Short mmCIF file of C-alpha atoms in Angstrom, two decimals:
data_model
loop_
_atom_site.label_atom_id
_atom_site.label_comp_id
_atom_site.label_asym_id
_atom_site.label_seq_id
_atom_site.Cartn_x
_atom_site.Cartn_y
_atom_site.Cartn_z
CA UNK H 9 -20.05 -22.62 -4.64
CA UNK H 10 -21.43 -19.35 -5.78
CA UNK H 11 -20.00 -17.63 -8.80
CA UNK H 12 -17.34 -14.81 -8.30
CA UNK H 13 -19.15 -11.20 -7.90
CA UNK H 14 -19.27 -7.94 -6.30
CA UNK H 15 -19.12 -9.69 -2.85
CA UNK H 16 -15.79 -11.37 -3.28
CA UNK H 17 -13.48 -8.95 -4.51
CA UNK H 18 -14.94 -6.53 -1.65
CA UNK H 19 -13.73 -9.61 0.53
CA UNK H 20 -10.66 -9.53 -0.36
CA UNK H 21 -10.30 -5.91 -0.24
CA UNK H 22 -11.08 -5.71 3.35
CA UNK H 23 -8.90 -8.57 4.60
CA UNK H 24 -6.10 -6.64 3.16
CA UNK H 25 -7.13 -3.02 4.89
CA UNK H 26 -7.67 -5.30 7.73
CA UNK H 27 -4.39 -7.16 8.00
CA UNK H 28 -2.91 -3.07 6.98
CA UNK H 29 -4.21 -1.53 10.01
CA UNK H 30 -3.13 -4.20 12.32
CA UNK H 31 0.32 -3.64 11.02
CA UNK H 32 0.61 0.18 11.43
CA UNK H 33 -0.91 -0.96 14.99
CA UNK H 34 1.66 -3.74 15.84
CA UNK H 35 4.64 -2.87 13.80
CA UNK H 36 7.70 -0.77 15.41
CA UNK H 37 9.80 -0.97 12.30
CA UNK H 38 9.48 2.05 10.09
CA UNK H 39 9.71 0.67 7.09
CA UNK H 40 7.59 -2.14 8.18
CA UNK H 41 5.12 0.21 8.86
CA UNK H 42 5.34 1.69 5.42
CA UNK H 43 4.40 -1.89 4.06
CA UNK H 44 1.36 -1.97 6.56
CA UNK H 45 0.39 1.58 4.60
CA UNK H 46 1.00 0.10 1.44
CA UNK H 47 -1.94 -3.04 2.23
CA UNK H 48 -4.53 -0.37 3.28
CA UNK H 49 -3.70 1.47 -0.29
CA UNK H 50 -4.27 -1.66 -1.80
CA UNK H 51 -7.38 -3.03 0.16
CA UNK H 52 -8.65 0.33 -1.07
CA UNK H 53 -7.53 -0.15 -4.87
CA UNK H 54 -8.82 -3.48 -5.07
CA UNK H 55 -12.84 -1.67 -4.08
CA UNK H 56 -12.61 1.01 -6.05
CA UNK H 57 -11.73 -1.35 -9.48
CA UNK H 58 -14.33 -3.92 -8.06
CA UNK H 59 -16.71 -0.74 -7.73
CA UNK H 60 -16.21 0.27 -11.36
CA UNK H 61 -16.26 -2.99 -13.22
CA UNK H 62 -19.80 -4.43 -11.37
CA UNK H 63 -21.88 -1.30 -10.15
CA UNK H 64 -20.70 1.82 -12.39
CA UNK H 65 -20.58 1.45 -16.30
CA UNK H 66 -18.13 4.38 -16.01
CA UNK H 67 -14.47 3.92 -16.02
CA UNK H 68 -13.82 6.70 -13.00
CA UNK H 69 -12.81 3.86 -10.83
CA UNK H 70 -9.93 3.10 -12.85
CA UNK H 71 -8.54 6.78 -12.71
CA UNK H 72 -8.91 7.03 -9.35
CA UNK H 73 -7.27 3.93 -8.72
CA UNK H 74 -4.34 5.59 -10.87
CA UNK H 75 -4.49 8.01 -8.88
CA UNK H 76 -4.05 6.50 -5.45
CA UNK H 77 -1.31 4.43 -7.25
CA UNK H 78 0.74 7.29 -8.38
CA UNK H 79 0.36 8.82 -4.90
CA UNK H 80 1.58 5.53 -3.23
CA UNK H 81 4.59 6.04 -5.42
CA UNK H 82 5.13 9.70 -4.15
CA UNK H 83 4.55 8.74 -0.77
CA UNK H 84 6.94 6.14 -0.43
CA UNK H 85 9.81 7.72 -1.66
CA UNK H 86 9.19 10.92 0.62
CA UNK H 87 8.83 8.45 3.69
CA UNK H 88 11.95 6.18 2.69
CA UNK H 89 14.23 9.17 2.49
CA UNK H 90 13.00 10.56 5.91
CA UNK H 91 13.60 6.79 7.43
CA UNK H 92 17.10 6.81 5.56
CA UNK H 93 17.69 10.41 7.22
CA UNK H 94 16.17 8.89 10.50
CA UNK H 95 18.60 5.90 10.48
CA UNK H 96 21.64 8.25 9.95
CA UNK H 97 20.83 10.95 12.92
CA UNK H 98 19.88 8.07 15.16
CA UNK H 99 21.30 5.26 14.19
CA UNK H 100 17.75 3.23 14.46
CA UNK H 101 14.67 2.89 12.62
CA UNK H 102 12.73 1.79 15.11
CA UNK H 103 10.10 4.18 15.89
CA UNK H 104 9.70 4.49 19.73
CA UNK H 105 13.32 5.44 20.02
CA UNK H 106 12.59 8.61 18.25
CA UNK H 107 11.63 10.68 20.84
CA UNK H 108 14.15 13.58 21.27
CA UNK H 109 11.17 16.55 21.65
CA UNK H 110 9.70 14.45 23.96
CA UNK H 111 12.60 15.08 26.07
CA UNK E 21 -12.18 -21.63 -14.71
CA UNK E 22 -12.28 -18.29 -14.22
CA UNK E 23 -13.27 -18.56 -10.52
CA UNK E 24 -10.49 -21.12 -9.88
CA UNK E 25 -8.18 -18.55 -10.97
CA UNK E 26 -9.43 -15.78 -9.04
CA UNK E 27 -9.62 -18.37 -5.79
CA UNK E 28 -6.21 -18.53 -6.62
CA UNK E 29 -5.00 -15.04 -6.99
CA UNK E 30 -6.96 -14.35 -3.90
CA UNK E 31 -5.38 -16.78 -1.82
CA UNK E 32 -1.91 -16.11 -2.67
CA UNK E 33 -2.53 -12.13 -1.93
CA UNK E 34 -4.38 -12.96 1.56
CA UNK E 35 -1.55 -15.44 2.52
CA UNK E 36 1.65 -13.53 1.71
CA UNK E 37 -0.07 -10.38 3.14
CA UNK E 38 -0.65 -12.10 6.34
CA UNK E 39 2.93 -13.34 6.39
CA UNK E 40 4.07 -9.36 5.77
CA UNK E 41 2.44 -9.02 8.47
CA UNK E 42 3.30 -11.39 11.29
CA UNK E 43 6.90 -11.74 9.62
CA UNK E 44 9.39 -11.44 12.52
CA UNK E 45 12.23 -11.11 9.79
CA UNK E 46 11.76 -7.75 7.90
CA UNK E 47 13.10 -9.02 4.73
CA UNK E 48 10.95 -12.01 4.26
CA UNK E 49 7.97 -9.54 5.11
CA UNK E 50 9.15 -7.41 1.98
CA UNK E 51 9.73 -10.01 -0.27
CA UNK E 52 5.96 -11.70 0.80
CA UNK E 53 4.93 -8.54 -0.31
CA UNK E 54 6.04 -8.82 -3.37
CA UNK E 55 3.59 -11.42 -3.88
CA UNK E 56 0.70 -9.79 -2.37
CA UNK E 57 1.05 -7.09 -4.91
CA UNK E 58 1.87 -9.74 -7.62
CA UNK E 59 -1.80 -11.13 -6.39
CA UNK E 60 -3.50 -7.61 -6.62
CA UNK E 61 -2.08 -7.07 -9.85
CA UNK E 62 -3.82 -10.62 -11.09
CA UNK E 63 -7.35 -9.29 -9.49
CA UNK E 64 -6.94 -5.96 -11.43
CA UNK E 65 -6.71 -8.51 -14.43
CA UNK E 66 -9.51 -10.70 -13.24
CA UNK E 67 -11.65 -7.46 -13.25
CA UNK E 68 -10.58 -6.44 -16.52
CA UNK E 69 -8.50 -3.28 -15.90
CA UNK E 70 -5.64 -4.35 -17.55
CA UNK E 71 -3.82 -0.80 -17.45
CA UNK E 72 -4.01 -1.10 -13.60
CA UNK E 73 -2.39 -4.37 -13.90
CA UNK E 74 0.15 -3.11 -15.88
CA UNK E 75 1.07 -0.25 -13.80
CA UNK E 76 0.87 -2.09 -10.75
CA UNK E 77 3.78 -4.18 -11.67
CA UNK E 78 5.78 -2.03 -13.21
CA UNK E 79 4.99 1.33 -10.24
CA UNK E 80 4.77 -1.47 -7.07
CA UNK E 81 6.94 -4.05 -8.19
CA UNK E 82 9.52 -2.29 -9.93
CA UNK E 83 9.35 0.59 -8.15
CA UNK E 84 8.24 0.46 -4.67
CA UNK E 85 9.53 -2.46 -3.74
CA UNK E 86 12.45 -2.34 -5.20
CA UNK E 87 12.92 0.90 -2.96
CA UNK E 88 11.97 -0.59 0.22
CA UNK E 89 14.26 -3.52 -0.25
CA UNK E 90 16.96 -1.17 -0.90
CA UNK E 91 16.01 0.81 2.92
CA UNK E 92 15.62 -2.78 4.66
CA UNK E 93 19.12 -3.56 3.39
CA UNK E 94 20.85 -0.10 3.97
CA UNK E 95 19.08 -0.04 7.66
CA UNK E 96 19.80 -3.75 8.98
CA UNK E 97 20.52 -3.35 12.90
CA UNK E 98 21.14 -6.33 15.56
CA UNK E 99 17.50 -7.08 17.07
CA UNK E 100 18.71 -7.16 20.56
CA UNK E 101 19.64 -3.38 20.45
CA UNK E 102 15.65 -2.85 19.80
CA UNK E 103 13.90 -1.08 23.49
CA UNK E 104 11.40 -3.53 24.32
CA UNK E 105 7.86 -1.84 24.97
CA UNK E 106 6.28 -3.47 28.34
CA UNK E 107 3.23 -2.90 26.30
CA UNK E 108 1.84 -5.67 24.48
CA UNK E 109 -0.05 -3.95 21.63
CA UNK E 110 -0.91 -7.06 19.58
CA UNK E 111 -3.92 -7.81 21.47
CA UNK E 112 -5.97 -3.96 21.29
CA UNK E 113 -4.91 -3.98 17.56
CA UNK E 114 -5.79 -7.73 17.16
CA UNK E 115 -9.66 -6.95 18.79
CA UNK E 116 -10.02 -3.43 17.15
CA UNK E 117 -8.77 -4.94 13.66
CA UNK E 118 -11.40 -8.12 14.35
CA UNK E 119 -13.96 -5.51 15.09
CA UNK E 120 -13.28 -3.08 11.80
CA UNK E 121 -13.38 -6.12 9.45
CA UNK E 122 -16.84 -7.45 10.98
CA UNK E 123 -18.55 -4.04 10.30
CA UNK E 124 -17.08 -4.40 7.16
CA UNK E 125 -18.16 -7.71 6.17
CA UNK E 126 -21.45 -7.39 7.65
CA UNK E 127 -21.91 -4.23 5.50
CA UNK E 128 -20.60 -6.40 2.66
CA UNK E 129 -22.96 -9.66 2.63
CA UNK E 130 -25.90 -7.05 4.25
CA UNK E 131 -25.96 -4.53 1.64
CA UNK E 132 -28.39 -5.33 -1.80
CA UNK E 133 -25.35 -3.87 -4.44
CA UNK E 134 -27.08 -3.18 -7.57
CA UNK E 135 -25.23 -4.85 -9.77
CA UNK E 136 -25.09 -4.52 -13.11
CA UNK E 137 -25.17 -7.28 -15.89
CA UNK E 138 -22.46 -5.80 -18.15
CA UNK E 139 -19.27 -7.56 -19.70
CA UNK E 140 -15.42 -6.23 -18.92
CA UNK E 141 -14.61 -3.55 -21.23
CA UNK E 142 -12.31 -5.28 -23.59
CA UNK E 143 -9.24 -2.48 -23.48
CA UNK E 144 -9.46 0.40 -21.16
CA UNK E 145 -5.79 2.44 -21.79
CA UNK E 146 -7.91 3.85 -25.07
CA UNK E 147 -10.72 5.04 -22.69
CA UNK E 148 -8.38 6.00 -19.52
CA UNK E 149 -6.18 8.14 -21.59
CA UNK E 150 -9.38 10.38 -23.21
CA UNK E 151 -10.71 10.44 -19.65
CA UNK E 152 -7.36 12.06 -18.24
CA UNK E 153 -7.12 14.33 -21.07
CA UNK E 154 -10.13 15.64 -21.07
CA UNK E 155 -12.61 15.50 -17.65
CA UNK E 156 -9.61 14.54 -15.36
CA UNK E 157 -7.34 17.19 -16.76
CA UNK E 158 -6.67 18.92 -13.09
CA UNK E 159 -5.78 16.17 -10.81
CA UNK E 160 -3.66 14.69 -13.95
CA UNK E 161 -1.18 18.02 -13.98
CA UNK E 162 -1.74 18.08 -10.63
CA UNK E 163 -0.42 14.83 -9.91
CA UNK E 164 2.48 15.71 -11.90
CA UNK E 165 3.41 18.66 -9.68
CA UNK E 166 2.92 16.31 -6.85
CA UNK E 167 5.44 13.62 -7.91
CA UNK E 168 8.34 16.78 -8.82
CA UNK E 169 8.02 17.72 -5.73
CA UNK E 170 8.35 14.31 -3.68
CA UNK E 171 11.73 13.92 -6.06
CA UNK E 172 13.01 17.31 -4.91
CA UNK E 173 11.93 16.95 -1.47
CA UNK E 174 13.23 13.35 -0.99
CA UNK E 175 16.79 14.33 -2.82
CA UNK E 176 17.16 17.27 -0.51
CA UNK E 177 16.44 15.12 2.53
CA UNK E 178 18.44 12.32 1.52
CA UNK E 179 21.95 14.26 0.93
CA UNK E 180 24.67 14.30 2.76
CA UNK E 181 25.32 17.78 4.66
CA UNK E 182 28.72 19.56 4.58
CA UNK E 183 30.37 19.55 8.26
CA UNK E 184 30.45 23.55 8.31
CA UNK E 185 26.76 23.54 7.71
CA UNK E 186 26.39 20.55 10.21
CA UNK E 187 28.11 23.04 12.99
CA UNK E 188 26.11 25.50 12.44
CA UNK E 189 23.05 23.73 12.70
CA UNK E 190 24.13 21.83 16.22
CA UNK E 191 25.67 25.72 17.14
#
C-alpha cells in the first residue's frame, strides 16, 4: 500500500463534492438540500488544507479554508430561517410545492 | 500508524456522507452528518491544521448542526402528504455525478503535483492570527460585516408578523 499523500486527501475531497452534488440533484427536502451544500463546502475545505500542507509552504490555505467555514456558518443560518419562514406560509418544506409565481 | 488512522477517518467521513445522502429518514441523514464532519475535522488534524480542526467542531458541530437539527425537528410533516414527481431524477444526477468525479479523479492520479518534502507546521493559530491581521486584513472585517448581517437578516425573517401588518400585506 502506498503511503498517504497529496493524492489521497484530494480523493477524499472529491467523493464528498461528489456525493454533495448528487444530493442538491436528488434531494426535495430543503433542509436536506442544505446538508448536500454543506458536503460540497467540505469536499472543497478538505483540497484547499491538502493544497497548503503538501504543495504551498504558505499557510493561505488555512485562511481561506476559514474563510469558506465562516461563510458556511452565515449561509446556513440565512437559509434555515427562510426554510422556517417557508414552512410557516406553506406549511411544507418540500421544494417543488413552492411554486406560487409559477402560477 | 499514521495511515491507519487516516484510512480510518476517511472511511468513516465517506460512509456517513453517503448515508446523508441516500438516508430516506431526514433525521438519521443529519445525525450521519454529524459524523462526516466529525471525520473532516480528524483529516484537518491528520494534515496538521489544528485551528481548522478546532473550529470545525466547535462552528459545524456545535453550530450548524445543531441548527439544522433544530429545523428538521420544528418542520417534521407526514411523508405521504409529499407530491410525488413522475420524474425519476436519481438516474441523470447518478450518471452526471459518476461523470464529474471521473474527470476529477483522472485529473487527480494524471496530474505530476509537485510536492514538496516539508514537515506539518507544528502550531498554526500563532501564524493564522498574524496572517489575518496583517495581509488578510480586508476579507477578515469583511467577513465580520458579512456574519452581522446574516444575524439581522435571519432575525427579521424569522419573526413573527403582527396581524394588522399581515392584512395589509395580503390587502
Amino acid at each position: 500500500m502506498m503511503e498517504v499523500g497529496l493524492t489521497h486527501y484530494l480523493t477524499v475531497g472529491a467523493i464528498l463534492f461528489t456525493l454533495g452534488i448528487f444530493a442538491v440533484m436528488t434531494r426535495r427536502n430543503t433542509v436536506a438540500l442544505l446538508m448536500g451544500v454543506e458536503l460540497i463546502l467540505n469536499g472543497a475545505n478538505v483540497n484547499f488544507v491538502a493544497f497548503s500542507r503538501f504543495v504551498e509552504t504558505s499557510i493561505d490555505g488555512h485562511i481561506m479554508a476559514a474563510f469558506v467555514i465562516v461563510l458556511a456558518a452565515a449561509e446556513a443560518a440565512v437559509a434555515l430561517a427562510i426554510v422556517l419562514a417557508m414552512f410557516r406560509n406553506f406549511g411544507t418544506v418540500h421544494v417543488d410545492s413552492v411554486d406560487s409565481l409559477k402560477q | 500508524m499514521g495511515d491507519m488512522v487516516f484510512y480510518l477517518f476517511a472511511l468513516m467521513t465517506v460512509l456517513s456522507g453517503f448515508f446523508v445522502v441516500f438516508s430516506k429518514n431526514i433525521v438519521h441523514a443529519g445525525f450521519s452528518l454529524m459524523f462526516t464532519l466529525f471525520g473532516v475535522a480528524g483529516l484537518f488534524a491528520m494534515l496538521g491544521a489544528d485551528f481548522l480542526a478546532i473550529t470545525q467542531t466547535m462552528v459545524y458541530i456545535g453550530g450548524v448542526l445543531v441548527l439544522v437539527l433544530f429545523v428538521v425537528m420544528m418542520t417534521r410533516i407526514p411523508a405521504q402528504n409529499l407530491p410525488k414527481s413522475s420524474f425519476n431524477r436519481k438516474i441523470p444526477a447518478g450518471i452526471f455525478s459518476v461523470l464529474i468525479f471521473a474527470i476529477v479523479f483522472k485529473v487527480i492520479g494524471g496530474t505530476e503535483w509537485n510536492v514538496l518534502p516539508v514537515d506539518a507546521p507544528e502550531a498554526t493559530i500563532s501564524m493564522i492570527g498574524q496572517k489575518l491581521l496583517t495581509e488578510f486584513i480586508f476579507p477578515f472585517e469583511y467577513a465580520s460585516i458579512v456574519l452581522l448581517l446574516a444575524m439581522i437578516g435571519a432575525a427579521i425573517l424569522i419573526r413573527e408578523r403582527k396581524i394588522d401588518d399581515d392584512e395589509e400585506v395580503q390587502s
